[in-house]
Amino acid sequence: MALIRSWVESANAPDSPFPLNNLPCGVMSVGETPARCGVAIGESIVDVSALERAGLIKLAHAPLFDAPSWNRLMAAGETVWAALRARLTDLLRAGAQERDAVAPHLVDMRSARLHLPFVVAEYTDFYAGRNHAYNVGVMFRGPENALPPNWIHIPIGYNGRASSVVASGTDIRRPWGQLKGPDDAAPRFAPSQRFDIELELGAVVGLPSRRGCPVTVEEADAMIFGYVLLNDWSARDIQAWEYQPLGPFQAKATATTIGPWIVTKAALEPFRVSGPPRDAPLLPYLRETRPLLYDIALEVALQPEGARETVLARTNYREMYYAAAQQLCHHTTSGCPMNTGDLIGSGTISGEDKHSRGSLLELSWGGREPIALADGGVRTFIADNDTLILRGAAHGDGYTIGFGECAGKVLPALKDPFARAGTEDRV
Ligand code: CA
């Protein structure tokens, strides 16, 4: 696969995250105009809702883009997804006949505000990065019991909250919670002192499944519409006290930030890679039928207020032990139905070496090894007014499939969290 050239010149630069090969799906607004569906191309966004109204895109009898979310298109299935991709490629390709008709519907990306790209139906988060699970296990339980015996057989996950999934750029308020250190006699209620990120990739479910009908790994892969960057904000001190025996609850409920662009499965197709060697054979229903992971370079940066950023870690989605299709398949084994707009978090993605760890918990080894920043500061966990930025890209032959940025700034905890509740609106 090589670069597909576009008449939008900025899309042809080798380092452009949004060449014609990508066509990621977002929701944008400019000034006071209503939010609407758009596709990134170079330094522009093409307004697909306007293209549909103008008759330049016609994929179904009823409009697919008359709402500020991609859910309707996502529910339409793979044939329609492919038809949209083919049509946009025709309209934006170098030498396209419709250039003059399409050009008025391009928006300068710098002038656009980006919103949540889809309505999140439900959110499930997994724990499928082996290095992360091992590192956290060592810190929480010691090296003997680091990896629970079920881990190499089951994609471990929990049901999270869709209500706290927010768009990139949304400020995150440091949460209060029950904290109790190992040496404390009793818990106290206080702002989290160990607020953290988790570098993840989220799979976006397009096609639903029926209640009582488990899907195979192959069927699960076909249900996935695309992928977004995902930061699963985590309060480690709340987590350490609350997690037994039922796992994460308030520690993970403050917010989950997702990136503005859904990179479609079709755009990632050239980057498929196989999963790692298995410690024990997976049960047959979970086995790979073909490569299910992707070679996607990921990084996380921390930017203190008014200072330059430091890249804290670089890793890759291919580090996962279980792919999204395996997680989704496992999710349905009970008969649980999946819906259009379900968001499936991969789990924190950490590599083997120290600079490839996808959380501050691991990077600072539980707070014992402070991380040096480019501006001279140090961190163990997030400080007030730090902005955390996730980035991702798959690098092809002369082109890049970028995910944009997934960013959030951590605001100081409220002095009294009950004095004014509900100040954080969903974007
Ligand atoms: Ca997580």
Tab-separated table of C-alpha atoms and ligand atoms in Angstrom:
chain	number	residue	atom	x	y	z
A	1	MET	CA	0.000	0.000	0.000
A	2	ALA	CA	1.352	3.433	-0.967
A	3	LEU	CA	0.120	6.986	-0.450
A	4	ILE	CA	-3.116	7.735	-2.310
A	5	ARG	CA	-2.667	11.281	-3.587
A	6	SER	CA	-5.357	13.865	-2.937
A	7	TRP	CA	-6.119	17.245	-4.470
A	8	VAL	CA	-6.039	18.492	-0.860
A	9	GLU	CA	-2.271	19.081	-1.032
A	10	SER	CA	-1.662	19.097	2.734
A	11	ALA	CA	-2.843	15.458	2.807
A	12	ASN	CA	0.091	14.355	0.614
A	13	ALA	CA	2.904	15.340	3.001
A	14	PRO	CA	4.635	12.152	4.239
A	15	ASP	CA	4.190	13.205	7.859
A	16	SER	CA	0.539	14.265	7.515
A	17	PRO	CA	-1.501	12.202	9.995
A	18	PHE	CA	-4.530	12.440	7.708
A	19	PRO	CA	-3.704	11.350	4.139
A	20	LEU	CA	-6.405	9.985	1.838
A	21	ASN	CA	-5.485	6.501	3.099
A	22	ASN	CA	-6.800	7.422	6.559
A	23	LEU	CA	-10.186	9.211	6.403
A	24	PRO	CA	-10.893	9.155	10.165
A	25	CYS	CA	-14.345	10.054	11.449
A	26	GLY	CA	-15.011	12.938	13.821
A	27	VAL	CA	-17.643	15.447	14.888
A	28	MET	CA	-16.829	19.147	14.554
A	29	SER	CA	-18.300	22.586	14.954
A	30	VAL	CA	-17.029	25.983	13.850
A	31	GLY	CA	-17.999	28.998	15.923
A	32	GLU	CA	-21.686	28.790	16.786
A	33	THR	CA	-22.599	26.380	13.965
A	34	PRO	CA	-24.127	23.057	15.009
A	35	ALA	CA	-21.862	20.052	15.523
A	36	ARG	CA	-21.758	17.726	12.532
A	37	CYS	CA	-19.899	14.736	11.120
A	38	GLY	CA	-16.609	15.367	9.371
A	39	VAL	CA	-13.658	13.415	7.990
A	40	ALA	CA	-10.083	14.648	8.393
A	41	ILE	CA	-8.097	15.180	5.188
A	42	GLY	CA	-4.706	16.872	5.510
A	43	GLU	CA	-5.140	20.126	7.415
A	44	SER	CA	-8.854	20.222	6.631
A	45	ILE	CA	-12.043	18.474	7.626
A	46	VAL	CA	-14.535	17.599	4.935
A	47	ASP	CA	-18.114	18.147	6.114
A	48	VAL	CA	-19.753	14.837	5.198
A	49	SER	CA	-23.156	15.978	6.433
A	50	ALA	CA	-22.990	18.806	3.857
A	51	LEU	CA	-21.807	16.387	1.157
A	52	GLU	CA	-24.808	14.194	1.927
A	53	ARG	CA	-27.224	17.142	1.771
A	54	ALA	CA	-25.672	18.222	-1.539
A	55	GLY	CA	-26.266	14.743	-2.966
A	56	LEU	CA	-22.533	14.037	-3.340
A	57	ILE	CA	-22.815	11.139	-0.879
A	58	LYS	CA	-25.840	8.865	-1.008
A	59	LEU	CA	-25.439	5.601	0.844
A	60	ALA	CA	-28.943	4.816	2.065
A	61	HIS	CA	-32.570	5.854	1.541
A	62	ALA	CA	-32.559	7.863	4.780
A	63	PRO	CA	-29.800	10.330	5.739
A	64	LEU	CA	-26.906	8.858	7.748
A	65	PHE	CA	-25.269	12.150	8.721
A	66	ASP	CA	-28.084	14.384	9.947
A	67	ALA	CA	-27.042	13.908	13.605
A	68	PRO	CA	-23.762	14.952	15.313
A	69	SER	CA	-22.505	11.389	15.749
A	70	TRP	CA	-21.308	8.494	13.601
A	71	ASN	CA	-23.638	5.958	15.234
A	72	ARG	CA	-26.066	5.699	12.329
A	73	LEU	CA	-23.289	4.998	9.849
A	74	MET	CA	-21.676	2.596	12.326
A	75	ALA	CA	-24.921	0.628	12.581
A	76	ALA	CA	-25.233	0.400	8.784
A	77	GLY	CA	-22.600	-2.315	8.475
A	78	GLU	CA	-19.486	-3.185	6.548
A	79	THR	CA	-20.888	-2.802	3.032
A	80	VAL	CA	-21.946	0.787	3.748
A	81	TRP	CA	-18.659	1.524	5.575
A	82	ALA	CA	-16.779	0.352	2.471
A	83	ALA	CA	-19.080	2.346	0.160
A	84	LEU	CA	-18.430	5.545	2.128
A	85	ARG	CA	-14.677	4.982	2.053
A	86	ALA	CA	-14.750	4.320	-1.695
A	87	ARG	CA	-16.908	7.373	-2.376
A	88	LEU	CA	-14.770	9.734	-0.253
A	89	THR	CA	-11.642	8.363	-1.931
A	90	ASP	CA	-13.183	9.147	-5.346
A	91	LEU	CA	-14.258	12.645	-4.308
A	92	LEU	CA	-10.909	13.592	-2.757
A	93	ARG	CA	-8.484	11.772	-5.061
A	94	ALA	CA	-6.043	13.860	-7.132
A	95	GLY	CA	-7.779	14.719	-10.395
A	96	ALA	CA	-11.290	14.048	-9.022
A	97	GLN	CA	-14.035	15.407	-11.291
A	98	GLU	CA	-16.115	16.626	-8.322
A	99	ARG	CA	-13.319	18.735	-6.847
A	100	ASP	CA	-15.107	22.059	-7.403
A	101	ALA	CA	-18.296	20.730	-5.826
A	102	VAL	CA	-16.492	19.305	-2.771
A	103	ALA	CA	-14.044	22.159	-2.100
A	104	PRO	CA	-16.654	24.516	-0.529
A	105	HIS	CA	-17.349	21.845	2.107
A	106	LEU	CA	-13.798	21.772	3.471
A	107	VAL	CA	-13.243	23.385	6.875
A	108	ASP	CA	-9.841	24.499	8.169
A	109	MET	CA	-9.076	22.079	11.014
A	110	ARG	CA	-7.542	24.867	13.114
A	111	SER	CA	-10.876	26.697	13.197
A	112	ALA	CA	-12.898	23.629	14.205
A	113	ARG	CA	-13.813	22.428	17.664
A	114	LEU	CA	-13.845	18.636	17.926
A	115	HIS	CA	-16.462	16.767	19.964
A	116	LEU	CA	-17.096	13.167	20.968
A	117	PRO	CA	-17.211	11.356	17.609
A	118	PHE	CA	-19.965	8.938	18.611
A	119	VAL	CA	-22.573	8.442	21.303
A	120	VAL	CA	-20.992	5.968	23.702
A	121	ALA	CA	-23.569	3.278	24.438
A	122	GLU	CA	-21.618	1.454	27.137
A	123	TYR	CA	-17.984	1.261	28.132
A	124	THR	CA	-16.087	-1.883	29.062
A	125	ASP	CA	-12.446	-1.768	30.015
A	126	PHE	CA	-10.077	-4.709	29.765
A	127	TYR	CA	-6.725	-5.516	31.340
A	128	ALA	CA	-5.019	-7.186	28.425
A	129	GLY	CA	-1.494	-5.767	28.400
A	130	ARG	CA	0.750	-8.423	29.857
A	131	ASN	CA	3.566	-6.126	30.963
A	132	HIS	CA	1.096	-3.751	32.642
A	133	ALA	CA	-0.756	-6.558	34.408
A	134	TYR	CA	2.533	-8.008	35.619
A	135	ASN	CA	3.936	-4.664	36.804
A	136	VAL	CA	0.758	-3.694	38.663
A	137	GLY	CA	0.520	-7.190	40.117
A	138	VAL	CA	4.066	-6.932	41.512
A	139	MET	CA	3.218	-3.597	43.149
A	140	PHE	CA	-0.189	-4.601	44.527
A	141	ARG	CA	0.440	-8.264	45.417
A	142	GLY	CA	4.165	-9.012	45.123
A	143	PRO	CA	6.124	-10.914	42.445
A	144	GLU	CA	4.842	-14.406	43.369
A	145	ASN	CA	1.214	-13.582	42.629
A	146	ALA	CA	1.825	-10.826	40.076
A	147	LEU	CA	-0.101	-12.383	37.211
A	148	PRO	CA	-3.302	-14.018	38.465
A	149	PRO	CA	-3.658	-17.640	37.252
A	150	ASN	CA	-6.731	-16.796	35.161
A	151	TRP	CA	-4.963	-14.000	33.262
A	152	ILE	CA	-3.369	-16.162	30.557
A	153	HIS	CA	-6.750	-17.780	29.828
A	154	ILE	CA	-9.363	-15.017	30.147
A	155	PRO	CA	-9.404	-11.445	28.823
A	156	ILE	CA	-10.027	-9.811	32.230
A	157	GLY	CA	-12.360	-6.814	32.143
A	158	TYR	CA	-14.986	-4.846	34.025
A	159	ASN	CA	-18.051	-2.866	33.067
A	160	GLY	CA	-17.232	0.848	33.211
A	161	ARG	CA	-19.400	3.924	32.754
A	162	ALA	CA	-20.333	5.533	29.438
A	163	SER	CA	-21.534	8.627	31.310
A	164	SER	CA	-18.009	9.778	32.176
A	165	VAL	CA	-16.457	9.281	28.718
A	166	VAL	CA	-15.421	12.757	27.536
A	167	ALA	CA	-13.938	14.330	24.416
A	168	SER	CA	-10.288	15.241	24.119
A	169	GLY	CA	-9.683	18.730	25.518
A	170	THR	CA	-12.165	18.343	28.389
A	171	ASP	CA	-10.678	19.426	31.735
A	172	ILE	CA	-10.528	16.700	34.378
A	173	ARG	CA	-11.138	17.627	38.009
A	174	ARG	CA	-8.936	15.790	40.514
A	175	PRO	CA	-11.340	13.498	42.391
A	176	TRP	CA	-11.961	13.029	46.087
A	177	GLY	CA	-12.300	9.527	47.479
A	178	GLN	CA	-11.644	7.107	50.298
A	179	LEU	CA	-7.919	6.762	50.832
A	180	LYS	CA	-6.124	4.405	53.169
A	181	GLY	CA	-2.417	3.719	53.118
A	182	PRO	CA	-1.094	0.343	54.327
A	183	ASP	CA	0.012	1.889	57.627
A	184	ASP	CA	-3.118	3.994	58.245
A	185	ALA	CA	-5.461	2.768	60.978
A	186	ALA	CA	-8.560	4.032	59.183
A	187	PRO	CA	-9.506	5.487	55.798
A	188	ARG	CA	-9.992	9.206	55.256
A	189	PHE	CA	-11.942	11.184	52.641
A	190	ALA	CA	-9.564	13.422	50.682
A	191	PRO	CA	-8.436	14.401	47.173
A	192	SER	CA	-6.545	11.668	45.347
A	193	GLN	CA	-2.784	12.118	45.684
A	194	ARG	CA	-1.993	9.424	43.123
A	195	PHE	CA	-3.989	10.479	40.086
A	196	ASP	CA	-2.778	8.719	36.959
A	197	ILE	CA	-3.326	7.991	33.280
A	198	GLU	CA	-3.698	4.725	31.406
A	199	LEU	CA	-2.567	4.727	27.788
A	200	GLU	CA	-5.059	2.581	25.897
A	201	LEU	CA	-6.682	2.097	22.540
A	202	GLY	CA	-10.485	1.882	22.413
A	203	ALA	CA	-12.332	-0.318	19.932
A	204	VAL	CA	-15.623	1.172	18.714
A	205	VAL	CA	-18.389	-1.371	18.114
A	206	GLY	CA	-20.349	-0.727	14.930
A	207	LEU	CA	-22.615	-3.710	14.471
A	208	PRO	CA	-24.616	-5.004	17.431
A	209	SER	CA	-24.975	-8.621	18.558
A	210	ARG	CA	-28.106	-10.292	19.899
A	211	ARG	CA	-28.834	-11.223	23.500
A	212	GLY	CA	-28.148	-14.894	24.035
A	213	CYS	CA	-26.021	-15.166	20.889
A	214	PRO	CA	-22.255	-15.280	21.481
A	215	VAL	CA	-20.143	-14.211	18.513
A	216	THR	CA	-16.940	-15.819	17.247
A	217	VAL	CA	-13.622	-13.965	17.164
A	218	GLU	CA	-14.064	-13.568	13.413
A	219	GLU	CA	-17.599	-12.193	13.797
A	220	ALA	CA	-16.423	-9.888	16.577
A	221	ASP	CA	-13.701	-8.464	14.340
A	222	ALA	CA	-16.309	-7.751	11.662
A	223	MET	CA	-18.446	-5.857	14.240
A	224	ILE	CA	-15.653	-3.373	15.039
A	225	PHE	CA	-15.954	-0.076	13.152
A	226	GLY	CA	-12.667	1.480	14.233
A	227	TYR	CA	-10.341	2.581	17.016
A	228	VAL	CA	-9.772	5.701	19.131
A	229	LEU	CA	-7.046	6.771	21.544
A	230	LEU	CA	-8.263	6.280	25.108
A	231	ASN	CA	-6.981	7.608	28.436
A	232	ASP	CA	-8.521	5.751	31.356
A	233	TRP	CA	-7.850	8.251	34.192
A	234	SER	CA	-7.151	6.269	37.372
A	235	ALA	CA	-6.858	7.276	41.041
A	236	ARG	CA	-4.351	4.733	42.334
A	237	ASP	CA	-4.836	5.511	46.032
A	238	ILE	CA	-8.622	5.110	45.745
A	239	GLN	CA	-8.077	1.942	43.688
A	240	ALA	CA	-5.694	0.293	46.160
A	241	TRP	CA	-8.253	0.549	49.000
A	242	GLU	CA	-11.465	-0.183	47.108
A	243	TYR	CA	-10.550	-2.833	44.535
A	244	GLN	CA	-10.950	-6.032	46.542
A	245	PRO	CA	-12.939	-8.127	45.880
A	246	LEU	CA	-14.841	-6.611	42.939
A	247	GLY	CA	-12.213	-4.581	41.077
A	248	PRO	CA	-12.183	-0.953	39.956
A	249	PHE	CA	-15.071	1.354	40.830
A	250	GLN	CA	-14.636	5.019	41.845
A	251	ALA	CA	-10.910	4.901	41.012
A	252	LYS	CA	-11.829	4.735	37.332
A	253	ALA	CA	-15.132	6.594	37.307
A	254	THR	CA	-13.957	10.229	37.230
A	255	ALA	CA	-13.451	10.337	33.485
A	256	THR	CA	-12.239	8.455	30.447
A	257	THR	CA	-10.984	10.695	27.636
A	258	ILE	CA	-11.138	9.506	24.042
A	259	GLY	CA	-9.453	10.987	21.001
A	260	PRO	CA	-11.436	13.035	18.471
A	261	TRP	CA	-10.950	10.691	15.496
A	262	ILE	CA	-12.221	7.169	14.947
A	263	VAL	CA	-9.606	5.566	12.718
A	264	THR	CA	-11.500	2.962	10.749
A	265	LYS	CA	-10.568	-0.686	10.661
A	266	ALA	CA	-10.253	-0.334	6.878
A	267	ALA	CA	-7.511	2.302	7.242
A	268	LEU	CA	-5.605	0.040	9.645
A	269	GLU	CA	-5.865	-3.083	7.476
A	270	PRO	CA	-2.238	-2.870	6.152
A	271	PHE	CA	-0.937	-2.802	9.729
A	272	ARG	CA	-2.384	-6.061	11.088
A	273	VAL	CA	0.010	-8.176	13.154
A	274	SER	CA	-0.349	-11.456	15.026
A	275	GLY	CA	-0.579	-11.772	18.778
A	276	PRO	CA	2.337	-12.889	20.961
A	277	PRO	CA	3.358	-16.476	21.779
A	278	ARG	CA	0.997	-17.931	24.403
A	279	ASP	CA	2.032	-19.089	27.878
A	280	ALA	CA	-0.656	-21.740	27.544
A	281	PRO	CA	-2.838	-22.460	24.516
A	282	LEU	CA	-5.955	-20.318	24.473
A	283	LEU	CA	-9.259	-22.121	24.616
A	284	PRO	CA	-10.382	-22.761	21.023
A	285	TYR	CA	-13.081	-20.081	21.022
A	286	LEU	CA	-10.461	-17.365	21.720
A	287	ARG	CA	-7.835	-18.426	19.189
A	288	GLU	CA	-6.674	-16.116	16.417
A	289	THR	CA	-7.973	-17.002	12.988
A	290	ARG	CA	-5.777	-14.311	11.406
A	291	PRO	CA	-3.707	-11.363	12.678
A	292	LEU	CA	-5.935	-9.296	15.002
A	293	LEU	CA	-3.575	-6.724	16.495
A	294	TYR	CA	-2.139	-3.668	14.729
A	295	ASP	CA	1.287	-2.072	14.550
A	296	ILE	CA	0.353	1.332	15.999
A	297	ALA	CA	3.053	3.442	17.644
A	298	LEU	CA	1.738	5.162	20.785
A	299	GLU	CA	3.141	7.764	23.111
A	300	VAL	CA	2.117	9.770	26.148
A	301	ALA	CA	3.423	13.243	26.988
A	302	LEU	CA	3.072	15.392	30.106
A	303	GLN	CA	2.978	19.179	29.820
A	304	PRO	CA	3.132	21.199	33.046
A	305	GLU	CA	1.297	24.525	33.028
A	306	GLY	CA	3.312	27.033	30.975
A	307	ALA	CA	6.215	24.652	30.355
A	308	ARG	CA	7.302	22.425	27.510
A	309	GLU	CA	6.161	18.853	27.349
A	310	THR	CA	8.052	15.662	28.130
A	311	VAL	CA	7.310	12.432	26.308
A	312	LEU	CA	7.016	9.982	29.205
A	313	ALA	CA	6.672	6.741	27.282
A	314	ARG	CA	6.548	5.233	23.821
A	315	THR	CA	4.907	1.880	23.202
A	316	ASN	CA	2.871	-0.009	20.588
A	317	TYR	CA	-0.577	-1.598	20.357
A	318	ARG	CA	1.060	-4.836	19.179
A	319	GLU	CA	2.163	-5.392	22.811
A	320	MET	CA	-1.365	-6.567	23.719
A	321	TYR	CA	-1.936	-10.193	24.767
A	322	TYR	CA	-5.593	-10.141	23.698
A	323	ALA	CA	-6.912	-8.203	20.688
A	324	ALA	CA	-10.197	-6.286	20.701
A	325	ALA	CA	-11.896	-9.013	18.659
A	326	GLN	CA	-10.953	-11.609	21.292
A	327	GLN	CA	-12.201	-9.323	24.078
A	328	LEU	CA	-15.454	-8.668	22.259
A	329	CYS	CA	-15.971	-12.382	21.585
A	330	HIS	CA	-15.344	-13.192	25.248
A	331	HIS	CA	-17.724	-10.387	26.281
A	332	THR	CA	-20.584	-12.153	24.467
A	333	THR	CA	-19.925	-15.699	25.757
A	334	SER	CA	-22.404	-15.171	28.591
A	335	GLY	CA	-25.066	-14.131	26.104
A	336	CYS	CA	-24.399	-10.432	26.799
A	337	PRO	CA	-25.588	-8.366	23.804
A	338	MET	CA	-23.308	-5.683	22.381
A	339	ASN	CA	-24.674	-2.450	20.933
A	340	THR	CA	-23.704	0.064	18.301
A	341	GLY	CA	-21.522	2.622	20.087
A	342	ASP	CA	-20.080	0.287	22.706
A	343	LEU	CA	-16.549	1.289	23.630
A	344	ILE	CA	-14.031	-1.448	24.473
A	345	GLY	CA	-10.857	-0.278	26.251
A	346	SER	CA	-7.799	-2.402	25.476
A	347	GLY	CA	-6.205	-2.124	28.897
A	348	THR	CA	-3.021	-0.193	29.572
A	349	ILE	CA	-0.414	-0.769	26.896
A	350	SER	CA	3.069	-1.156	28.325
A	351	GLY	CA	6.171	-2.521	26.637
A	352	GLU	CA	8.931	-4.468	28.311
A	353	ASP	CA	11.376	-1.684	29.032
A	354	LYS	CA	10.974	1.136	31.497
A	355	HIS	CA	10.381	3.863	28.897
A	356	SER	CA	7.517	2.005	27.290
A	357	ARG	CA	5.184	1.875	30.296
A	358	GLY	CA	1.713	3.286	29.762
A	359	SER	CA	0.982	4.616	33.261
A	360	LEU	CA	2.741	6.812	35.827
A	361	LEU	CA	2.196	4.044	38.388
A	362	GLU	CA	4.591	1.890	36.397
A	363	LEU	CA	6.889	4.690	35.201
A	364	SER	CA	7.503	5.853	38.795
A	365	TRP	CA	7.229	2.295	40.150
A	366	GLY	CA	4.523	3.059	42.631
A	367	GLY	CA	5.900	6.542	43.324
A	368	ARG	CA	9.336	5.322	44.438
A	369	GLU	CA	11.280	6.413	41.320
A	370	PRO	CA	10.452	10.041	40.387
A	371	ILE	CA	10.359	10.827	36.664
A	372	ALA	CA	12.535	13.739	35.445
A	373	LEU	CA	10.789	16.259	33.189
A	374	ALA	CA	12.317	18.338	30.383
A	375	ASP	CA	11.639	21.583	32.280
A	376	GLY	CA	13.610	20.409	35.342
A	377	GLY	CA	10.604	19.285	37.377
A	378	VAL	CA	9.871	15.762	38.595
A	379	ARG	CA	6.682	13.741	38.874
A	380	THR	CA	5.572	10.543	40.506
A	381	PHE	CA	1.868	11.095	39.744
A	382	ILE	CA	-0.029	13.920	37.997
A	383	ALA	CA	0.326	17.420	39.496
A	384	ASP	CA	-2.469	19.996	39.337
A	385	ASN	CA	-2.697	21.790	35.980
A	386	ASP	CA	-0.641	19.158	34.144
A	387	THR	CA	-1.937	18.316	30.679
A	388	LEU	CA	-1.574	14.703	29.581
A	389	ILE	CA	-1.480	14.020	25.848
A	390	LEU	CA	-1.777	10.656	24.095
A	391	ARG	CA	-0.757	10.261	20.447
A	392	GLY	CA	-0.837	7.355	18.030
A	393	ALA	CA	0.122	6.591	14.448
A	394	ALA	CA	0.650	3.648	12.126
A	395	HIS	CA	3.555	4.277	9.776
A	396	GLY	CA	3.177	2.989	6.209
A	397	ASP	CA	5.364	3.259	3.136
A	398	GLY	CA	5.431	7.034	2.563
A	399	TYR	CA	2.310	7.798	4.580
A	400	THR	CA	1.054	7.880	8.168
A	401	ILE	CA	-2.287	6.886	9.662
A	402	GLY	CA	-2.635	9.299	12.581
A	403	PHE	CA	-5.109	9.296	15.465
A	404	GLY	CA	-4.769	12.992	16.394
A	405	GLU	CA	-4.283	13.893	20.043
A	406	CYS	CA	-6.188	12.742	23.111
A	407	ALA	CA	-5.538	15.429	25.728
A	408	GLY	CA	-6.853	16.449	29.117
A	409	LYS	CA	-5.762	18.936	31.776
A	410	VAL	CA	-6.071	18.009	35.449
A	411	LEU	CA	-7.582	20.805	37.538
A	412	PRO	CA	-7.045	21.093	41.315
A	413	ALA	CA	-9.540	19.245	43.517
A	414	LEU	CA	-12.475	21.294	44.756
A	415	LYS	CA	-12.070	22.518	48.345
A	416	ASP	CA	-15.414	20.960	49.209
A	417	PRO	CA	-16.609	18.453	46.585
A	418	PHE	CA	-20.203	18.565	47.880
A	419	ALA	CA	-20.458	22.358	47.784
A	420	ARG	CA	-21.032	22.525	44.048
A	421	ALA	CA	-21.624	19.222	42.343
A	422	GLY	CA	-21.991	18.606	38.629
A	423	THR	CA	-19.694	21.331	37.347
A	424	GLU	CA	-18.107	19.116	34.707
A	425	ASP	CA	-20.249	19.024	31.607
A	426	ARG	CA	-19.893	16.494	28.885
A	427	VAL	CA	-18.547	17.963	25.648
B	1	CA	CA	-7.841	0.731	32.195
